[in-house]
PDB file of C-alpha atoms in Angstrom:
ATOM      1  CA  MET A   1     -21.019   6.562 -15.816  1.00 50.00           C
ATOM      2  CA  SER A   2     -21.917   4.068 -18.544  1.00 56.00           C
ATOM      3  CA  ALA A   3     -20.945   0.412 -18.464  1.00 57.00           C
ATOM      4  CA  SER A   4     -18.607   0.924 -21.393  1.00 65.00           C
ATOM      5  CA  SER A   5     -16.548   3.560 -19.588  1.00 91.00           C
ATOM      6  CA  LYS A   6     -16.220   1.211 -16.637  1.00 94.00           C
ATOM      7  CA  ILE A   7     -14.934  -1.403 -19.076  1.00 95.00           C
ATOM      8  CA  ASP A   8     -12.637   1.150 -20.725  1.00 95.00           C
ATOM      9  CA  SER A   9     -11.224   2.093 -17.339  1.00 96.00           C
ATOM     10  CA  TYR A  10     -10.561  -1.579 -16.483  1.00 97.00           C
ATOM     11  CA  GLU A  11      -8.928  -2.144 -19.884  1.00 97.00           C
ATOM     12  CA  LEU A  12      -6.657   0.843 -19.227  1.00 96.00           C
ATOM     13  CA  LEU A  13      -5.846  -0.513 -15.760  1.00 97.00           C
ATOM     14  CA  LEU A  14      -4.762  -3.868 -17.230  1.00 98.00           C
ATOM     15  CA  THR A  15      -2.646  -2.173 -19.910  1.00 97.00           C
ATOM     16  CA  GLN A  16      -0.975   0.025 -17.283  1.00 97.00           C
ATOM     17  CA  MET A  17      -0.402  -2.932 -14.960  1.00 97.00           C
ATOM     18  CA  GLU A  18       1.220  -4.939 -17.732  1.00 97.00           C
ATOM     19  CA  ALA A  19       3.599  -2.042 -18.424  1.00 96.00           C
ATOM     20  CA  LEU A  20       4.433  -1.682 -14.717  1.00 96.00           C
ATOM     21  CA  LEU A  21       5.175  -5.352 -13.988  1.00 96.00           C
ATOM     22  CA  VAL A  22       8.611  -6.060 -12.535  1.00 95.00           C
ATOM     23  CA  SER A  23      10.117  -9.160 -10.988  1.00 93.00           C
ATOM     24  CA  ASN A  24       9.322  -7.986  -7.424  1.00 95.00           C
ATOM     25  CA  TRP A  25       5.931  -9.366  -6.312  1.00 96.00           C
ATOM     26  CA  VAL A  26       5.415  -6.810  -3.506  1.00 97.00           C
ATOM     27  CA  SER A  27       6.224  -3.901  -5.853  1.00 98.00           C
ATOM     28  CA  ASN A  28       3.652  -5.232  -8.331  1.00 98.00           C
ATOM     29  CA  LEU A  29       0.955  -5.545  -5.654  1.00 98.00           C
ATOM     30  CA  ALA A  30       1.771  -2.033  -4.357  1.00 98.00           C
ATOM     31  CA  ASN A  31       1.359  -0.437  -7.798  1.00 98.00           C
ATOM     32  CA  ALA A  32      -1.708  -2.600  -8.520  1.00 98.00           C
ATOM     33  CA  SER A  33      -3.325  -1.223  -5.329  1.00 98.00           C
ATOM     34  CA  ALA A  34      -2.681   2.324  -6.572  1.00 98.00           C
ATOM     35  CA  LEU A  35      -4.149   1.556 -10.002  1.00 98.00           C
ATOM     36  CA  LEU A  36      -7.241  -0.059  -8.457  1.00 98.00           C
ATOM     37  CA  TRP A  37      -7.776   2.886  -6.104  1.00 97.00           C
ATOM     38  CA  GLU A  38      -7.449   5.345  -8.990  1.00 96.00           C
ATOM     39  CA  HIS A  39      -9.770   3.275 -11.170  1.00 97.00           C
ATOM     40  CA  PHE A  40     -12.599   3.046  -8.633  1.00 97.00           C
ATOM     41  CA  HIS A  41     -12.366   6.725  -7.731  1.00 95.00           C
ATOM     42  CA  THR A  42     -12.825   7.799 -11.351  1.00 93.00           C
ATOM     43  CA  GLN A  43     -16.116   5.865 -11.449  1.00 93.00           C
ATOM     44  CA  GLN A  44     -19.568   6.923 -10.265  1.00 92.00           C
ATOM     45  CA  LYS A  45     -21.408   5.421  -7.294  1.00 93.00           C
ATOM     46  CA  PRO A  46     -21.371   2.737  -6.052  1.00 94.00           C
ATOM     47  CA  GLN A  47     -17.790   2.156  -7.257  1.00 92.00           C
ATOM     48  CA  SER A  48     -16.518   5.581  -6.170  1.00 94.00           C
ATOM     49  CA  GLU A  49     -17.403   4.461  -2.635  1.00 96.00           C
ATOM     50  CA  VAL A  50     -14.653   1.825  -2.579  1.00 97.00           C
ATOM     51  CA  ASN A  51     -12.906   2.315   0.781  1.00 96.00           C
ATOM     52  CA  TRP A  52     -10.256  -0.439   0.673  1.00 97.00           C
ATOM     53  CA  ALA A  53      -8.378  -1.957  -2.256  1.00 98.00           C
ATOM     54  CA  GLY A  54      -5.448  -4.292  -1.869  1.00 98.00           C
ATOM     55  CA  PHE A  55      -3.992  -7.693  -1.272  1.00 98.00           C
ATOM     56  CA  TYR A  56      -3.468 -10.534   1.135  1.00 98.00           C
ATOM     57  CA  THR A  57      -0.656 -12.955   0.317  1.00 98.00           C
ATOM     58  CA  TYR A  58      -0.731 -16.666   1.121  1.00 97.00           C
ATOM     59  CA  ASN A  59       1.872 -17.946   3.558  1.00 96.00           C
ATOM     60  CA  SER A  60       2.012 -21.624   2.598  1.00 94.00           C
ATOM     61  CA  SER A  61       4.153 -22.709   5.560  1.00 95.00           C
ATOM     62  CA  LYS A  62       1.789 -21.131   8.114  1.00 96.00           C
ATOM     63  CA  GLN A  63      -1.294 -21.719   5.905  1.00 96.00           C
ATOM     64  CA  ILE A  64      -2.659 -18.239   6.553  1.00 97.00           C
ATOM     65  CA  LEU A  65      -3.317 -15.067   4.569  1.00 98.00           C
ATOM     66  CA  GLU A  66      -1.069 -12.150   5.524  1.00 98.00           C
ATOM     67  CA  LEU A  67      -1.765  -8.475   4.833  1.00 98.00           C
ATOM     68  CA  GLY A  68      -0.013  -7.157   1.719  1.00 98.00           C
ATOM     69  CA  PRO A  69       0.077  -3.738   0.034  1.00 98.00           C
ATOM     70  CA  PHE A  70      -3.231  -1.856  -0.024  1.00 98.00           C
ATOM     71  CA  GLN A  71      -4.856   1.575  -0.138  1.00 98.00           C
ATOM     72  CA  GLY A  72      -7.381   2.501   2.550  1.00 97.00           C
ATOM     73  CA  LYS A  73      -7.461   2.298   6.327  1.00 96.00           C
ATOM     74  CA  ILE A  74      -5.455  -0.117   8.511  1.00 96.00           C
ATOM     75  CA  ALA A  75      -6.504  -3.740   8.185  1.00 96.00           C
ATOM     76  CA  CYS A  76      -6.357  -7.160   9.878  1.00 95.00           C
ATOM     77  CA  GLN A  77      -2.874  -8.634   9.415  1.00 96.00           C
ATOM     78  CA  ILE A  78      -3.763 -12.324   9.460  1.00 96.00           C
ATOM     79  CA  ILE A  79      -6.779 -14.210   8.074  1.00 96.00           C
ATOM     80  CA  GLU A  80      -7.239 -17.939   8.543  1.00 96.00           C
ATOM     81  CA  ILE A  81      -8.195 -20.081   5.563  1.00 96.00           C
ATOM     82  CA  GLY A  82     -11.956 -20.632   5.517  1.00 94.00           C
ATOM     83  CA  LYS A  83     -12.592 -17.552   7.682  1.00 94.00           C
ATOM     84  CA  GLY A  84     -14.348 -14.447   6.375  1.00 93.00           C
ATOM     85  CA  VAL A  85     -14.757 -13.560   2.699  1.00 95.00           C
ATOM     86  CA  CYS A  86     -10.988 -13.703   1.959  1.00 96.00           C
ATOM     87  CA  GLY A  87     -10.459 -17.025   3.725  1.00 96.00           C
ATOM     88  CA  THR A  88     -13.503 -18.517   1.967  1.00 96.00           C
ATOM     89  CA  SER A  89     -12.208 -17.378  -1.426  1.00 97.00           C
ATOM     90  CA  VAL A  90      -8.922 -19.197  -0.748  1.00 97.00           C
ATOM     91  CA  GLN A  91     -10.634 -22.349   0.521  1.00 97.00           C
ATOM     92  CA  LYS A  92     -12.949 -22.545  -2.510  1.00 97.00           C
ATOM     93  CA  LYS A  93     -10.388 -21.113  -4.981  1.00 97.00           C
ATOM     94  CA  GLN A  94     -13.269 -19.016  -6.298  1.00 98.00           C
ATOM     95  CA  THR A  95     -14.193 -15.353  -6.484  1.00 98.00           C
ATOM     96  CA  GLN A  96     -16.550 -14.214  -3.727  1.00 97.00           C
ATOM     97  CA  LEU A  97     -18.941 -11.464  -4.889  1.00 97.00           C
ATOM     98  CA  ILE A  98     -20.700 -10.328  -1.704  1.00 95.00           C
ATOM     99  CA  VAL A  99     -23.689  -8.004  -2.142  1.00 95.00           C
ATOM    100  CA  ASP A 100     -24.010  -7.335   1.617  1.00 94.00           C
ATOM    101  CA  VAL A 101     -21.161  -8.374   3.923  1.00 94.00           C
ATOM    102  CA  HIS A 102     -23.482  -8.316   6.938  1.00 91.00           C
ATOM    103  CA  GLU A 103     -25.277 -11.348   5.502  1.00 90.00           C
ATOM    104  CA  PHE A 104     -22.032 -13.301   5.031  1.00 89.00           C
ATOM    105  CA  PRO A 105     -21.561 -15.789   7.907  1.00 85.00           C
ATOM    106  CA  GLY A 106     -18.331 -15.043   9.774  1.00 82.00           C
ATOM    107  CA  HIS A 107     -17.576 -11.795   7.942  1.00 82.00           C
ATOM    108  CA  ILE A 108     -14.432 -10.142   9.337  1.00 80.00           C
ATOM    109  CA  ALA A 109     -15.191  -6.435   9.779  1.00 76.00           C
ATOM    110  CA  CYS A 110     -11.887  -4.582   9.501  1.00 75.00           C
ATOM    111  CA  ASP A 111     -13.616  -1.328   8.623  1.00 78.00           C
ATOM    112  CA  ALA A 112     -17.182  -0.885   9.876  1.00 83.00           C
ATOM    113  CA  ALA A 113     -17.852   1.379   6.882  1.00 89.00           C
ATOM    114  CA  SER A 114     -17.656  -1.566   4.442  1.00 92.00           C
ATOM    115  CA  ASN A 115     -20.950  -2.961   3.160  1.00 94.00           C
ATOM    116  CA  SER A 116     -20.054  -5.019   0.087  1.00 96.00           C
ATOM    117  CA  GLU A 117     -16.915  -6.834  -0.992  1.00 96.00           C
ATOM    118  CA  ILE A 118     -15.306  -8.737  -3.823  1.00 97.00           C
ATOM    119  CA  VAL A 119     -12.429 -11.143  -3.244  1.00 98.00           C
ATOM    120  CA  VAL A 120     -10.606 -12.786  -6.139  1.00 98.00           C
ATOM    121  CA  PRO A 121      -8.066 -15.573  -5.591  1.00 98.00           C
ATOM    122  CA  ILE A 122      -4.669 -15.189  -7.267  1.00 98.00           C
ATOM    123  CA  LEU A 123      -3.834 -18.680  -8.521  1.00 97.00           C
ATOM    124  CA  SER A 124      -0.637 -20.071 -10.039  1.00 96.00           C
ATOM    125  CA  GLU A 125      -0.677 -22.067 -13.288  1.00 93.00           C
ATOM    126  CA  ASN A 126      -1.052 -25.272 -11.265  1.00 93.00           C
ATOM    127  CA  GLN A 127      -3.919 -23.734  -9.246  1.00 94.00           C
ATOM    128  CA  GLU A 128      -1.968 -23.038  -6.062  1.00 96.00           C
ATOM    129  CA  VAL A 129      -3.208 -19.999  -4.119  1.00 97.00           C
ATOM    130  CA  LEU A 130      -0.665 -17.129  -4.101  1.00 97.00           C
ATOM    131  CA  GLY A 131      -2.947 -14.547  -2.483  1.00 98.00           C
ATOM    132  CA  VAL A 132      -6.182 -12.640  -2.998  1.00 98.00           C
ATOM    133  CA  ILE A 133      -7.339  -9.301  -4.375  1.00 98.00           C
ATOM    134  CA  ASP A 134      -9.708  -7.774  -1.799  1.00 98.00           C
ATOM    135  CA  ILE A 135     -11.925  -4.755  -2.538  1.00 97.00           C
ATOM    136  CA  ASP A 136     -14.411  -3.258  -0.050  1.00 97.00           C
ATOM    137  CA  CYS A 137     -17.171  -0.760  -0.804  1.00 97.00           C
ATOM    138  CA  LYS A 138     -19.210   1.448   1.506  1.00 96.00           C
ATOM    139  CA  GLU A 139     -22.321   0.841  -0.627  1.00 96.00           C
ATOM    140  CA  ILE A 140     -24.286  -2.399  -0.651  1.00 96.00           C
ATOM    141  CA  ASN A 141     -24.078  -4.179  -4.018  1.00 96.00           C
ATOM    142  CA  GLY A 142     -20.881  -2.365  -5.001  1.00 96.00           C
ATOM    143  CA  PHE A 143     -19.623  -4.958  -7.496  1.00 97.00           C
ATOM    144  CA  ASP A 144     -20.922  -6.969 -10.438  1.00 97.00           C
ATOM    145  CA  GLN A 145     -19.873  -9.519 -13.067  1.00 97.00           C
ATOM    146  CA  VAL A 146     -17.811  -6.887 -14.915  1.00 97.00           C
ATOM    147  CA  ASP A 147     -15.699  -6.367 -11.792  1.00 98.00           C
ATOM    148  CA  GLN A 148     -15.341 -10.116 -11.386  1.00 98.00           C
ATOM    149  CA  LYS A 149     -14.207 -10.583 -14.993  1.00 98.00           C
ATOM    150  CA  TYR A 150     -11.593  -7.826 -14.919  1.00 98.00           C
ATOM    151  CA  LEU A 151     -10.308  -8.519 -11.413  1.00 98.00           C
ATOM    152  CA  GLU A 152      -9.847 -12.176 -12.404  1.00 98.00           C
ATOM    153  CA  ARG A 153      -7.813 -10.977 -15.415  1.00 98.00           C
ATOM    154  CA  LEU A 154      -5.742  -8.775 -13.083  1.00 98.00           C
ATOM    155  CA  ALA A 155      -5.178 -11.761 -10.789  1.00 98.00           C
ATOM    156  CA  SER A 156      -3.884 -13.824 -13.734  1.00 97.00           C
ATOM    157  CA  LEU A 157      -1.564 -11.006 -14.793  1.00 97.00           C
ATOM    158  CA  LEU A 158      -0.127 -10.668 -11.282  1.00 98.00           C
ATOM    159  CA  ALA A 159       0.242 -14.452 -10.919  1.00 97.00           C
ATOM    160  CA  SER A 160       2.342 -14.514 -14.108  1.00 94.00           C
ATOM    161  CA  LYS A 161       5.011 -12.458 -12.299  1.00 88.00           C
ATOM    162  CA  PHE A 162       4.891 -14.216  -8.941  1.00 88.00           C
ATOM    163  CA  GLU A 163       8.164 -14.757  -7.152  1.00 77.00           C
ATOM    164  CA  ASN A 164       8.584 -15.720  -3.542  1.00 66.00           C
TER     165      ASN A 164
ATOM    166  CA  MET B   1      -3.470  23.135  13.675  1.00 50.00           C
ATOM    167  CA  SER B   2      -1.055  23.820  16.496  1.00 56.00           C
ATOM    168  CA  ALA B   3       2.346  22.179  16.813  1.00 56.00           C
ATOM    169  CA  SER B   4       1.188  20.249  19.846  1.00 65.00           C
ATOM    170  CA  SER B   5      -1.661  18.579  17.979  1.00 91.00           C
ATOM    171  CA  LYS B   6       0.796  17.554  15.252  1.00 94.00           C
ATOM    172  CA  ILE B   7       2.915  16.013  18.000  1.00 95.00           C
ATOM    173  CA  ASP B   8      -0.149  14.390  19.586  1.00 95.00           C
ATOM    174  CA  SER B   9      -1.099  12.892  16.231  1.00 96.00           C
ATOM    175  CA  TYR B  10       2.410  11.477  15.755  1.00 97.00           C
ATOM    176  CA  GLU B  11       2.416  10.075  19.303  1.00 97.00           C
ATOM    177  CA  LEU B  12      -0.919   8.360  18.558  1.00 96.00           C
ATOM    178  CA  LEU B  13       0.512   7.007  15.289  1.00 97.00           C
ATOM    179  CA  LEU B  14       3.477   5.445  17.126  1.00 98.00           C
ATOM    180  CA  THR B  15       1.200   3.917  19.787  1.00 97.00           C
ATOM    181  CA  GLN B  16      -1.084   2.483  17.103  1.00 97.00           C
ATOM    182  CA  MET B  17       1.871   1.158  15.097  1.00 97.00           C
ATOM    183  CA  GLU B  18       3.325  -0.565  18.131  1.00 97.00           C
ATOM    184  CA  ALA B  19      -0.028  -2.284  18.742  1.00 96.00           C
ATOM    185  CA  LEU B  20      -0.273  -3.361  15.095  1.00 96.00           C
ATOM    186  CA  LEU B  21       3.228  -4.846  14.732  1.00 96.00           C
ATOM    187  CA  VAL B  22       3.346  -8.472  13.608  1.00 95.00           C
ATOM    188  CA  SER B  23       6.201 -10.680  12.438  1.00 93.00           C
ATOM    189  CA  ASN B  24       5.475  -9.965   8.745  1.00 95.00           C
ATOM    190  CA  TRP B  25       7.555  -7.013   7.511  1.00 96.00           C
ATOM    191  CA  VAL B  26       5.360  -6.269   4.468  1.00 97.00           C
ATOM    192  CA  SER B  27       2.189  -6.314   6.610  1.00 98.00           C
ATOM    193  CA  ASN B  28       3.807  -3.837   8.994  1.00 98.00           C
ATOM    194  CA  LEU B  29       4.828  -1.483   6.171  1.00 98.00           C
ATOM    195  CA  ALA B  30       1.341  -1.728   4.641  1.00 98.00           C
ATOM    196  CA  ASN B  31      -0.398  -0.737   7.883  1.00 98.00           C
ATOM    197  CA  ALA B  32       2.267   1.925   8.565  1.00 98.00           C
ATOM    198  CA  SER B  33       1.461   3.495   5.170  1.00 98.00           C
ATOM    199  CA  ALA B  34      -2.216   3.625   6.126  1.00 98.00           C
ATOM    200  CA  LEU B  35      -1.439   5.221   9.501  1.00 98.00           C
ATOM    201  CA  LEU B  36       0.864   7.812   7.885  1.00 98.00           C
ATOM    202  CA  TRP B  37      -1.755   8.686   5.259  1.00 97.00           C
ATOM    203  CA  GLU B  38      -4.427   9.063   7.939  1.00 96.00           C
ATOM    204  CA  HIS B  39      -2.094  11.145  10.119  1.00 97.00           C
ATOM    205  CA  PHE B  40      -1.154  13.647   7.413  1.00 97.00           C
ATOM    206  CA  HIS B  41      -4.734  14.035   6.206  1.00 95.00           C
ATOM    207  CA  THR B  42      -5.954  15.000   9.668  1.00 93.00           C
ATOM    208  CA  GLN B  43      -3.422  17.878   9.702  1.00 93.00           C
ATOM    209  CA  GLN B  44      -3.701  21.345   8.189  1.00 92.00           C
ATOM    210  CA  LYS B  45      -1.655  22.611   5.221  1.00 93.00           C
ATOM    211  CA  PRO B  46       1.041  21.949   4.234  1.00 94.00           C
ATOM    212  CA  GLN B  47       0.831  18.438   5.746  1.00 92.00           C
ATOM    213  CA  SER B  48      -2.688  17.746   4.465  1.00 94.00           C
ATOM    214  CA  GLU B  49      -1.165  18.097   0.979  1.00 96.00           C
ATOM    215  CA  VAL B  50       0.879  14.899   1.351  1.00 97.00           C
ATOM    216  CA  ASN B  51       0.305  12.988  -1.901  1.00 96.00           C
ATOM    217  CA  TRP B  52       2.476   9.888  -1.367  1.00 97.00           C
ATOM    218  CA  ALA B  53       3.385   8.023   1.799  1.00 98.00           C
ATOM    219  CA  GLY B  54       5.130   4.692   1.834  1.00 98.00           C
ATOM    220  CA  PHE B  55       8.208   2.558   1.650  1.00 98.00           C
ATOM    221  CA  TYR B  56      11.063   1.305  -0.454  1.00 98.00           C
ATOM    222  CA  THR B  57      12.824  -1.827   0.775  1.00 98.00           C
ATOM    223  CA  TYR B  58      16.519  -2.516   0.286  1.00 97.00           C
ATOM    224  CA  ASN B  59      17.456  -5.520  -1.831  1.00 96.00           C
ATOM    225  CA  SER B  60      20.948  -6.264  -0.542  1.00 94.00           C
ATOM    226  CA  SER B  61      21.818  -8.821  -3.248  1.00 95.00           C
ATOM    227  CA  LYS B  62      20.909  -6.451  -6.107  1.00 96.00           C
ATOM    228  CA  GLN B  63      21.921  -3.346  -4.081  1.00 96.00           C
ATOM    229  CA  ILE B  64      18.831  -1.418  -5.108  1.00 97.00           C
ATOM    230  CA  LEU B  65      15.725   0.005  -3.466  1.00 98.00           C
ATOM    231  CA  GLU B  66      12.494  -1.726  -4.508  1.00 98.00           C
ATOM    232  CA  LEU B  67       8.983  -0.292  -4.187  1.00 98.00           C
ATOM    233  CA  GLY B  68       7.136  -1.482  -1.081  1.00 98.00           C
ATOM    234  CA  PRO B  69       3.643  -0.790   0.296  1.00 98.00           C
ATOM    235  CA  PHE B  70       2.439   2.811  -0.036  1.00 98.00           C
ATOM    236  CA  GLN B  71      -0.602   5.066  -0.346  1.00 98.00           C
ATOM    237  CA  GLY B  72      -0.814   7.477  -3.274  1.00 97.00           C
ATOM    238  CA  LYS B  73      -0.335   7.173  -7.026  1.00 96.00           C
ATOM    239  CA  ILE B  74       1.777   4.565  -8.842  1.00 96.00           C
ATOM    240  CA  ALA B  75       5.513   4.947  -8.272  1.00 96.00           C
ATOM    241  CA  CYS B  76       8.949   4.003  -9.648  1.00 95.00           C
ATOM    242  CA  GLN B  77       9.676   0.361  -8.816  1.00 96.00           C
ATOM    243  CA  ILE B  78      13.472   0.536  -8.601  1.00 96.00           C
ATOM    244  CA  ILE B  79      15.799   3.246  -7.280  1.00 96.00           C
ATOM    245  CA  GLU B  80      19.567   2.952  -7.446  1.00 96.00           C
ATOM    246  CA  ILE B  81      21.632   3.746  -4.372  1.00 96.00           C
ATOM    247  CA  GLY B  82      22.890   7.337  -4.531  1.00 94.00           C
ATOM    248  CA  LYS B  83      20.164   8.340  -7.007  1.00 94.00           C
ATOM    249  CA  GLY B  84      17.380  10.762  -6.096  1.00 93.00           C
ATOM    250  CA  VAL B  85      16.334  11.635  -2.567  1.00 95.00           C
ATOM    251  CA  CYS B  86      15.686   7.999  -1.543  1.00 96.00           C
ATOM    252  CA  GLY B  87      18.968   6.705  -2.977  1.00 96.00           C
ATOM    253  CA  THR B  88      20.885   9.551  -1.311  1.00 96.00           C
ATOM    254  CA  SER B  89      19.284   8.798   2.054  1.00 97.00           C
ATOM    255  CA  VAL B  90      20.472   5.184   1.776  1.00 97.00           C
ATOM    256  CA  GLN B  91      23.977   6.150   0.656  1.00 97.00           C
ATOM    257  CA  LYS B  92      24.404   8.636   3.531  1.00 97.00           C
ATOM    258  CA  LYS B  93      22.329   6.627   6.042  1.00 97.00           C
ATOM    259  CA  GLN B  94      20.746   9.955   6.957  1.00 98.00           C
ATOM    260  CA  THR B  95      17.322  11.564   6.759  1.00 98.00           C
ATOM    261  CA  GLN B  96      16.861  13.847   3.758  1.00 97.00           C
ATOM    262  CA  LEU B  97      14.564  16.804   4.489  1.00 97.00           C
ATOM    263  CA  ILE B  98      14.021  18.454   1.104  1.00 95.00           C
ATOM    264  CA  VAL B  99      12.275  21.843   1.124  1.00 95.00           C
ATOM    265  CA  ASP B 100      11.964  21.959  -2.698  1.00 94.00           C
ATOM    266  CA  VAL B 101      12.590  18.795  -4.690  1.00 94.00           C
ATOM    267  CA  HIS B 102      13.199  20.808  -7.870  1.00 91.00           C
ATOM    268  CA  GLU B 103      16.404  22.105  -6.323  1.00 90.00           C
ATOM    269  CA  PHE B 104      17.648  18.612  -5.429  1.00 90.00           C
ATOM    270  CA  PRO B 105      20.185  17.431  -8.038  1.00 84.00           C
ATOM    271  CA  GLY B 106      18.973  14.247  -9.724  1.00 82.00           C
ATOM    272  CA  HIS B 107      15.530  14.283  -8.127  1.00 82.00           C
ATOM    273  CA  ILE B 108      13.395  11.389  -9.431  1.00 80.00           C
ATOM    274  CA  ALA B 109       9.943  12.789 -10.244  1.00 76.00           C
ATOM    275  CA  CYS B 110       7.462   9.916  -9.903  1.00 75.00           C
ATOM    276  CA  ASP B 111       4.563  12.306  -9.441  1.00 78.00           C
ATOM    277  CA  ALA B 112       4.908  15.775 -10.978  1.00 83.00           C
ATOM    278  CA  ALA B 113       2.615  17.122  -8.250  1.00 89.00           C
ATOM    279  CA  SER B 114       5.273  16.586  -5.549  1.00 92.00           C
ATOM    280  CA  ASN B 115       7.197  19.663  -4.383  1.00 94.00           C
ATOM    281  CA  SER B 116       8.809  18.673  -1.096  1.00 96.00           C
ATOM    282  CA  GLU B 117       9.905  15.357   0.361  1.00 96.00           C
ATOM    283  CA  ILE B 118      11.253  13.663   3.467  1.00 97.00           C
ATOM    284  CA  VAL B 119      13.085  10.338   3.301  1.00 98.00           C
ATOM    285  CA  VAL B 120      14.134   8.493   6.454  1.00 98.00           C
ATOM    286  CA  PRO B 121      16.405   5.439   6.334  1.00 98.00           C
ATOM    287  CA  ILE B 122      15.255   2.332   8.216  1.00 98.00           C
ATOM    288  CA  LEU B 123      18.423   0.978   9.819  1.00 97.00           C
ATOM    289  CA  SER B 124      19.048  -2.283  11.669  1.00 96.00           C
ATOM    290  CA  GLU B 125      20.775  -2.335  15.082  1.00 93.00           C
ATOM    291  CA  ASN B 126      24.120  -2.739  13.315  1.00 93.00           C
ATOM    292  CA  GLN B 127      23.323   0.179  10.982  1.00 94.00           C
ATOM    293  CA  GLU B 128      22.484  -1.879   7.886  1.00 96.00           C
ATOM    294  CA  VAL B 129      19.891  -0.272   5.603  1.00 97.00           C
ATOM    295  CA  LEU B 130      16.602  -2.217   5.523  1.00 97.00           C
ATOM    296  CA  GLY B 131      14.627   0.351   3.533  1.00 98.00           C
ATOM    297  CA  VAL B 132      13.346   3.925   3.637  1.00 98.00           C
ATOM    298  CA  ILE B 133      10.208   5.809   4.637  1.00 98.00           C
ATOM    299  CA  ASP B 134       9.361   8.182   1.774  1.00 98.00           C
ATOM    300  CA  ILE B 135       6.784  11.003   2.083  1.00 97.00           C
ATOM    301  CA  ASP B 136       5.991  13.487  -0.704  1.00 97.00           C
ATOM    302  CA  CYS B 137       4.024  16.727  -0.372  1.00 97.00           C
ATOM    303  CA  LYS B 138       2.422  18.940  -3.016  1.00 96.00           C
ATOM    304  CA  GLU B 139       3.466  22.038  -1.052  1.00 96.00           C
ATOM    305  CA  ILE B 140       7.012  23.372  -0.879  1.00 96.00           C
ATOM    306  CA  ASN B 141       8.482  23.117   2.630  1.00 96.00           C
ATOM    307  CA  GLY B 142       6.027  20.420   3.671  1.00 96.00           C
ATOM    308  CA  PHE B 143       8.142  18.923   6.469  1.00 97.00           C
ATOM    309  CA  ASP B 144      10.137  20.063   9.483  1.00 97.00           C
ATOM    310  CA  GLN B 145      12.244  18.791  12.390  1.00 97.00           C
ATOM    311  CA  VAL B 146       9.146  17.433  14.139  1.00 97.00           C
ATOM    312  CA  ASP B 147       8.448  15.181  11.147  1.00 98.00           C
ATOM    313  CA  GLN B 148      12.075  14.099  11.102  1.00 98.00           C
ATOM    314  CA  LYS B 149      12.052  13.231  14.807  1.00 98.00           C
ATOM    315  CA  TYR B 150       8.838  11.176  14.675  1.00 98.00           C
ATOM    316  CA  LEU B 151       9.518   9.470  11.356  1.00 98.00           C
ATOM    317  CA  GLU B 152      12.938   8.408  12.681  1.00 98.00           C
ATOM    318  CA  ARG B 153      11.147   6.924  15.721  1.00 98.00           C
ATOM    319  CA  LEU B 154       8.755   5.114  13.355  1.00 98.00           C
ATOM    320  CA  ALA B 155      11.742   3.792  11.374  1.00 98.00           C
ATOM    321  CA  SER B 156      13.295   2.393  14.588  1.00 97.00           C
ATOM    322  CA  LEU B 157      10.020   0.764  15.556  1.00 97.00           C
ATOM    323  CA  LEU B 158       9.649  -0.899  12.142  1.00 98.00           C
ATOM    324  CA  ALA B 159      13.310  -2.002  12.133  1.00 97.00           C
ATOM    325  CA  SER B 160      12.734  -3.782  15.458  1.00 94.00           C
ATOM    326  CA  LYS B 161      10.336  -6.160  13.680  1.00 88.00           C
ATOM    327  CA  PHE B 162      12.328  -6.673  10.487  1.00 87.00           C
ATOM    328  CA  GLU B 163      12.348 -10.146   8.996  1.00 77.00           C
ATOM    329  CA  ASN B 164      13.459 -11.062   5.513  1.00 65.00           C
TER     330      ASN B 164
END
C-alpha cells in the first residue's frame, strides 16, 4: 500500500467522522473507534496488525484516565497520570509515538501481543486534557509521522464536540 | 460446537465480566463489548457470524437511546423509543429475539449485512431502562433461548454497577 493511499484513507476517515459527529461524546468515541479499526484493517502491514484502537477519557475529579469505547480485546480500566504510554501522553500533553513498547519505561501491557503504540492527547481549546486516542500494533514500528498528523487532526475534531 | 460449550463460554464471560466491573459505566460497557465479541467469535456458525455487539444507553431527559461502546462497524447514534428492534425492546421492557430482521416492521438497518438480532433491555432494580445490549448476526436465526438467558444475566450484572 502506497503512502498516498494511507493518506487517502485517513482523509476519508476524517470526512466520515465529521459527518457522524453528534452531541454525545461517548457515541462519537464509539463510532471513531469503528472508523479507526476499519481504516487500519484496510491497510497493509504493519498497520493491518493493529490489535487495539480506542479511547481513554480523563476524569478530572479523580485525575485518572478511564477506559472508553474501543475495538479489540479487554483493556485496563484505569490509568494513572504519568504511568505508561497513555499516562505520559496526558502528563506531557504530547503525542507519544512508541516504536517498541518493551523499551518504554513503565509500559502497561494490557495485551501481550502489542509491540508498538501511538497515543494522542485530546485537548480542549484551552489545552485541558479530555482524553487520549490509543492505538496498539502487534508489529514493532507500527506508526509514523503520517499517523501522528492525522490522529492529531482526529483528536481536534473530537474535542470540538466534547460534552461532559 | 455443542450446546454445552456455548453455555461454558457464556459462563466464562459472566465470570470475567464480574471480575472486570468498575464504578465507571462506560468502561464496563466497553469491556463487555470486547468479551461479547470474543465469545461469539470462538463459537461455530451461526454465532461466529455476529457482526455487531454493543450497547445503546438510555438518555432519560431526551427519552432516546444513544450509541454506547460496541465492536463492529459504525452505527446509528440515536434511536427513538418504540422504533426498530432496540426501541421496541425499551418500550416493552422485554428481550427481542428476532429470527429475521427483514420481517420486523420498522427495522433500522445500520449494517445491511445483518440478518438476525437480539436486543436485551438493561433494567434497574426498580425496572427503569438504563440501556440495551444489542447483538446483530449475518445469519438468519442467529440467536436462541440460551443467548436470551445469558444476555439477560449480563444485563443484570451491568445494571448492578450503573452510575450516571
